mmCIF file of C-alpha atoms in Angstrom:
data_model
loop_
_atom_site.group_PDB
_atom_site.id
_atom_site.type_symbol
_atom_site.label_atom_id
_atom_site.label_comp_id
_atom_site.label_asym_id
_atom_site.label_seq_id
_atom_site.Cartn_x
_atom_site.Cartn_y
_atom_site.Cartn_z
ATOM 1 C CA MET H 1 107.535 79.372 110.911
ATOM 2 C CA PRO H 2 110.299 80.179 108.377
ATOM 3 C CA ILE H 3 111.084 83.790 107.451
ATOM 4 C CA TYR H 4 110.641 84.186 103.718
ATOM 5 C CA SER H 5 113.461 85.749 101.712
ATOM 6 C CA LEU H 6 112.082 87.962 98.951
ATOM 7 C CA SER H 7 113.541 88.015 95.460
ATOM 8 C CA ASP H 8 113.265 90.658 92.749
ATOM 9 C CA ASP H 9 109.844 89.259 91.848
ATOM 10 C CA LEU H 10 106.920 91.351 93.115
ATOM 11 C CA ILE H 11 105.360 88.748 95.343
ATOM 12 C CA PHE H 12 104.762 88.219 99.072
ATOM 13 C CA PRO H 13 103.864 85.059 100.980
ATOM 14 C CA HIS H 14 100.385 85.083 102.495
ATOM 15 C CA PRO H 15 100.197 86.984 105.808
ATOM 16 C CA SER H 16 98.959 83.855 107.574
ATOM 17 C CA LEU H 17 102.489 82.484 107.160
ATOM 18 C CA SER H 18 103.918 85.148 109.494
ATOM 19 C CA ARG H 19 105.747 84.140 112.636
ATOM 20 C CA GLU H 20 103.995 84.535 115.977
ATOM 21 C CA ASP H 21 105.525 88.004 116.374
ATOM 22 C CA GLY H 22 104.179 89.063 112.952
ATOM 23 C CA LEU H 23 107.439 88.902 110.979
ATOM 24 C CA LEU H 24 106.686 87.549 107.505
ATOM 25 C CA ALA H 25 109.572 88.216 105.133
ATOM 26 C CA VAL H 26 112.992 89.804 104.705
ATOM 27 C CA TYR H 27 114.838 91.679 101.925
ATOM 28 C CA GLY H 28 113.161 92.934 98.763
ATOM 29 C CA ASP H 29 113.109 96.693 98.137
ATOM 30 C CA LEU H 30 111.108 99.821 98.888
ATOM 31 C CA SER H 31 109.944 100.523 95.347
ATOM 32 C CA PRO H 32 106.468 102.066 95.021
ATOM 33 C CA GLU H 33 105.206 98.902 93.366
ATOM 34 C CA ARG H 34 106.359 96.640 96.191
ATOM 35 C CA LEU H 35 105.157 98.986 98.936
ATOM 36 C CA LEU H 36 101.677 99.288 97.408
ATOM 37 C CA LEU H 37 101.506 95.512 96.931
ATOM 38 C CA ALA H 38 102.477 95.066 100.582
ATOM 39 C CA TYR H 39 99.823 97.437 101.939
ATOM 40 C CA SER H 40 97.134 95.923 99.723
ATOM 41 C CA ASN H 41 97.937 92.575 101.354
ATOM 42 C CA GLY H 42 98.048 93.819 104.945
ATOM 43 C CA ILE H 43 101.852 93.905 105.114
ATOM 44 C CA PHE H 44 104.167 96.776 106.071
ATOM 45 C CA PRO H 45 107.941 97.361 106.337
ATOM 46 C CA TRP H 46 109.483 97.992 109.748
ATOM 47 C CA PHE H 47 113.233 97.742 110.376
ATOM 48 C CA SER H 48 116.159 99.588 111.886
ATOM 49 C CA GLU H 49 119.021 101.161 109.975
ATOM 50 C CA ASP H 50 121.394 98.285 110.744
ATOM 51 C CA GLU H 51 118.896 95.624 109.607
ATOM 52 C CA PRO H 52 117.731 94.355 106.217
ATOM 53 C CA ILE H 53 114.209 95.301 105.133
ATOM 54 C CA LEU H 54 111.749 93.396 107.331
ATOM 55 C CA TRP H 55 108.083 92.898 106.398
ATOM 56 C CA TRP H 56 105.357 92.398 109.001
ATOM 57 C CA SER H 57 101.724 91.325 109.283
ATOM 58 C CA PRO H 58 100.886 90.978 113.000
ATOM 59 C CA ASP H 59 97.919 89.121 114.444
ATOM 60 C CA PRO H 60 95.937 90.719 115.997
ATOM 61 C CA ARG H 61 95.949 93.989 114.054
ATOM 62 C CA PHE H 62 95.387 97.346 115.741
ATOM 63 C CA ILE H 63 92.899 99.573 113.904
ATOM 64 C CA LEU H 64 90.560 102.484 114.455
ATOM 65 C CA TYR H 65 87.172 102.981 112.834
ATOM 66 C CA PRO H 66 87.023 106.742 112.048
ATOM 67 C CA LYS H 67 83.503 107.084 113.438
ATOM 68 C CA ASP H 68 84.645 105.639 116.767
ATOM 69 C CA VAL H 69 87.418 108.130 117.523
ATOM 70 C CA LYS H 70 87.289 109.213 121.161
ATOM 71 C CA ILE H 71 87.624 112.931 121.828
ATOM 72 C CA SER H 72 88.171 113.917 125.444
ATOM 73 C CA HIS H 73 86.562 116.991 126.940
ATOM 74 C CA SER H 74 89.932 118.759 127.036
ATOM 75 C CA MET H 75 90.614 117.951 123.368
ATOM 76 C CA LYS H 76 87.191 119.258 122.370
ATOM 77 C CA LYS H 77 88.168 122.565 124.004
ATOM 78 C CA ILE H 78 91.503 122.644 122.159
ATOM 79 C CA ILE H 79 89.850 121.942 118.813
ATOM 80 C CA LYS H 80 87.059 124.463 119.440
ATOM 81 C CA LYS H 81 89.572 127.197 120.303
ATOM 82 C CA ASN H 82 91.544 126.477 117.095
ATOM 83 C CA ILE H 83 94.793 126.387 119.043
ATOM 84 C CA TYR H 84 96.299 124.460 116.128
ATOM 85 C CA LYS H 85 95.772 125.077 112.446
ATOM 86 C CA ILE H 86 95.433 121.722 110.669
ATOM 87 C CA THR H 87 96.446 121.291 107.041
ATOM 88 C CA PHE H 88 96.837 118.387 104.638
ATOM 89 C CA ASP H 89 99.715 117.589 102.285
ATOM 90 C CA THR H 90 101.466 120.945 102.595
ATOM 91 C CA CYS H 91 104.911 119.685 103.700
ATOM 92 C CA PHE H 92 105.039 115.887 103.517
ATOM 93 C CA ARG H 93 108.837 115.601 103.589
ATOM 94 C CA GLU H 94 109.081 117.828 106.670
ATOM 95 C CA VAL H 95 106.471 115.723 108.488
ATOM 96 C CA ILE H 96 108.120 112.377 107.809
ATOM 97 C CA TYR H 97 111.543 113.835 108.669
ATOM 98 C CA ASN H 98 110.221 115.069 112.022
ATOM 99 C CA CYS H 99 108.592 111.701 112.711
ATOM 100 C CA GLY H 100 111.998 110.076 112.350
ATOM 101 C CA ASN H 101 114.040 112.800 114.025
ATOM 102 C CA THR H 102 111.978 112.828 117.235
ATOM 103 C CA ARG H 103 112.696 109.094 117.670
ATOM 104 C CA LYS H 104 116.418 109.068 116.977
ATOM 105 C CA GLU H 105 117.488 108.666 120.598
ATOM 106 C CA SER H 106 115.290 105.601 121.148
ATOM 107 C CA GLY H 107 115.853 104.249 117.631
ATOM 108 C CA THR H 108 113.807 104.799 114.511
ATOM 109 C CA TRP H 109 112.756 102.795 111.483
ATOM 110 C CA ILE H 110 112.307 106.024 109.488
ATOM 111 C CA THR H 111 115.699 105.890 107.816
ATOM 112 C CA ASN H 112 116.784 108.050 104.873
ATOM 113 C CA GLU H 113 115.864 105.125 102.612
ATOM 114 C CA MET H 114 112.360 105.043 104.077
ATOM 115 C CA ILE H 115 111.969 108.817 103.799
ATOM 116 C CA GLU H 116 112.835 108.783 100.099
ATOM 117 C CA ALA H 117 110.558 105.800 99.426
ATOM 118 C CA TYR H 118 107.531 107.401 101.064
ATOM 119 C CA CYS H 119 108.214 110.803 99.503
ATOM 120 C CA LYS H 120 108.036 109.005 96.160
ATOM 121 C CA LEU H 121 104.659 107.541 97.163
ATOM 122 C CA HIS H 122 103.571 111.057 98.092
ATOM 123 C CA GLU H 123 104.578 112.324 94.649
ATOM 124 C CA LEU H 124 102.491 109.515 93.155
ATOM 125 C CA GLY H 125 99.469 110.511 95.245
ATOM 126 C CA PHE H 126 99.360 107.563 97.651
ATOM 127 C CA ALA H 127 101.133 108.901 100.753
ATOM 128 C CA HIS H 128 99.616 111.819 102.651
ATOM 129 C CA SER H 129 100.492 114.034 105.580
ATOM 130 C CA VAL H 130 98.446 115.924 108.142
ATOM 131 C CA GLU H 131 100.108 118.951 109.737
ATOM 132 C CA ALA H 132 99.463 120.867 112.953
ATOM 133 C CA TRP H 133 100.684 124.471 113.055
ATOM 134 C CA HIS H 134 101.034 126.976 115.868
ATOM 135 C CA GLU H 135 101.863 130.561 114.955
ATOM 136 C CA ASP H 136 103.053 129.426 111.503
ATOM 137 C CA LYS H 137 105.405 126.827 113.007
ATOM 138 C CA LEU H 138 105.013 123.104 112.323
ATOM 139 C CA VAL H 139 104.533 121.541 115.766
ATOM 140 C CA GLY H 140 102.968 118.161 115.017
ATOM 141 C CA GLY H 141 101.672 115.841 112.351
ATOM 142 C CA LEU H 142 101.331 112.363 110.928
ATOM 143 C CA TYR H 143 101.567 110.527 107.633
ATOM 144 C CA GLY H 144 100.229 107.376 106.039
ATOM 145 C CA ILE H 145 99.147 105.607 102.868
ATOM 146 C CA ILE H 146 95.705 105.721 101.290
ATOM 147 C CA MET H 147 94.390 102.857 99.195
ATOM 148 C CA GLY H 148 90.692 102.847 98.406
ATOM 149 C CA LYS H 149 88.812 103.589 101.617
ATOM 150 C CA CYS H 150 91.631 102.521 103.930
ATOM 151 C CA PHE H 151 94.180 104.783 105.610
ATOM 152 C CA PHE H 152 97.351 102.943 106.614
ATOM 153 C CA GLY H 153 98.882 105.045 109.375
ATOM 154 C CA GLU H 154 102.662 105.087 109.653
ATOM 155 C CA SER H 155 103.887 107.546 112.257
ATOM 156 C CA MET H 156 103.202 110.824 114.036
ATOM 157 C CA PHE H 157 105.201 113.444 115.914
ATOM 158 C CA SER H 158 104.516 116.268 118.326
ATOM 159 C CA THR H 159 106.641 119.118 119.671
ATOM 160 C CA MET H 160 103.717 120.809 121.437
ATOM 161 C CA SER H 161 101.214 119.150 123.736
ATOM 162 C CA ASN H 162 98.255 117.531 121.925
ATOM 163 C CA SER H 163 99.280 118.811 118.479
ATOM 164 C CA SER H 164 99.516 115.391 116.823
ATOM 165 C CA LYS H 165 96.333 114.353 118.595
ATOM 166 C CA ALA H 166 94.529 117.362 117.088
ATOM 167 C CA ALA H 167 95.850 116.382 113.647
ATOM 168 C CA PHE H 168 94.747 112.780 114.115
ATOM 169 C CA ILE H 169 91.239 113.684 115.286
ATOM 170 C CA THR H 170 90.834 116.069 112.360
ATOM 171 C CA LEU H 171 91.929 113.289 110.006
ATOM 172 C CA CYS H 172 89.423 110.877 111.557
ATOM 173 C CA LYS H 173 86.578 113.322 111.025
ATOM 174 C CA LEU H 174 87.566 113.880 107.396
ATOM 175 C CA LEU H 175 87.877 110.151 106.710
ATOM 176 C CA GLU H 176 84.485 109.554 108.324
ATOM 177 C CA GLU H 177 82.961 112.145 105.979
ATOM 178 C CA LYS H 178 84.558 110.359 103.025
ATOM 179 C CA ASN H 179 83.212 106.956 104.169
ATOM 180 C CA PHE H 180 86.571 105.387 104.997
ATOM 181 C CA ILE H 181 86.136 102.076 106.772
ATOM 182 C CA MET H 182 89.289 102.059 108.913
ATOM 183 C CA ILE H 183 92.647 103.495 109.913
ATOM 184 C CA ASP H 184 95.355 100.860 110.238
ATOM 185 C CA CYS H 185 97.390 101.571 113.391
ATOM 186 C CA GLN H 186 99.483 98.407 112.917
ATOM 187 C CA VAL H 187 100.405 97.474 116.497
ATOM 188 C CA TYR H 188 99.019 98.343 119.921
ATOM 189 C CA THR H 189 99.905 101.598 121.657
ATOM 190 C CA LYS H 190 98.249 102.960 124.779
ATOM 191 C CA HIS H 191 98.042 106.401 123.171
ATOM 192 C CA LEU H 192 95.991 105.208 120.195
ATOM 193 C CA GLU H 193 93.882 102.961 122.412
ATOM 194 C CA SER H 194 92.871 106.101 124.322
ATOM 195 C CA LEU H 195 91.684 107.537 121.011
ATOM 196 C CA GLY H 196 89.521 104.515 120.238
ATOM 197 C CA ALA H 197 91.757 102.027 118.433
ATOM 198 C CA VAL H 198 91.073 98.318 118.968
ATOM 199 C CA ASN H 199 92.694 94.978 118.188
ATOM 200 C CA ILE H 200 90.958 92.749 115.647
ATOM 201 C CA PRO H 201 91.961 89.331 114.226
ATOM 202 C CA ARG H 202 94.261 89.540 111.197
ATOM 203 C CA LYS H 203 91.755 87.591 109.115
ATOM 204 C CA GLU H 204 89.127 90.247 109.802
ATOM 205 C CA PHE H 205 91.643 92.988 109.042
ATOM 206 C CA LEU H 206 92.514 91.466 105.668
ATOM 207 C CA GLU H 207 88.814 91.295 104.814
ATOM 208 C CA LEU H 208 88.494 95.009 105.639
ATOM 209 C CA VAL H 209 91.493 95.818 103.434
ATOM 210 C CA GLU H 210 90.005 93.908 100.522
ATOM 211 C CA LYS H 211 86.636 95.600 101.027
ATOM 212 C CA GLY H 212 88.130 99.069 101.431
ATOM 213 C CA ILE H 213 90.293 98.862 98.323
ATOM 214 C CA SER H 214 87.280 97.744 96.280
ATOM 215 C CA MET H 215 85.171 100.703 97.459
ATOM 216 C CA GLY H 216 86.801 103.519 95.562
ATOM 217 C CA PRO H 217 89.817 105.028 93.809
ATOM 218 C CA LEU H 218 93.157 104.093 95.317
ATOM 219 C CA LYS H 219 94.224 107.735 95.503
ATOM 220 C CA LEU H 220 92.639 110.587 97.455
ATOM 221 C CA SER H 221 93.240 114.284 97.042
ATOM 222 C CA PHE H 222 92.929 116.354 100.202
ATOM 223 C CA ASP H 223 91.820 119.931 99.954
ATOM 224 C CA LYS H 224 94.678 121.975 101.400
ATOM 225 C CA LYS H 225 93.411 124.150 104.246
#
């Protein structure tokens, strides 16, 4: 399969044209309009600092249905004891910065360009963060994009044991209450599998995206706790 080179036009090739590894296209930009078009078509950017912008749509796709989140006995204890205070959208920039900073040694796709692009989406009401606090210190969190009833997860970080997991479980419960149909986890990780994420065919994933976007407003306002 060829890798498609994007122009200034806001258009993507169909995800079914991706290579076997999920790579679909190269170049383009990280404008809000292009990013939202990408997510609405099951596509996301993922590239290193020394690479051009790369766009992906892997098959299978790794997702989690909020109602199916698995909570271990030990995590139930942590949540019940309120070891971490969980908030929403209180410090988006700090969360995304930490997500990138904790991966610097192994390499990160969360470059300064990506940080600024997603902070812009946050200002527009599409990108959201979940924060875990311990004694008024930010110790974990995650961020992602909301379109309709779909949450497109991007990254998480943790500086204290189980903090990001507590944030993720809290998010799942909130999204279940708001009738979200899925959380996009993009590609397989053992950690998210332990929390209930599963692989599904890309075709099925794209159908869920289309359904989810049609179910409600593209934006969602979290009540800050």
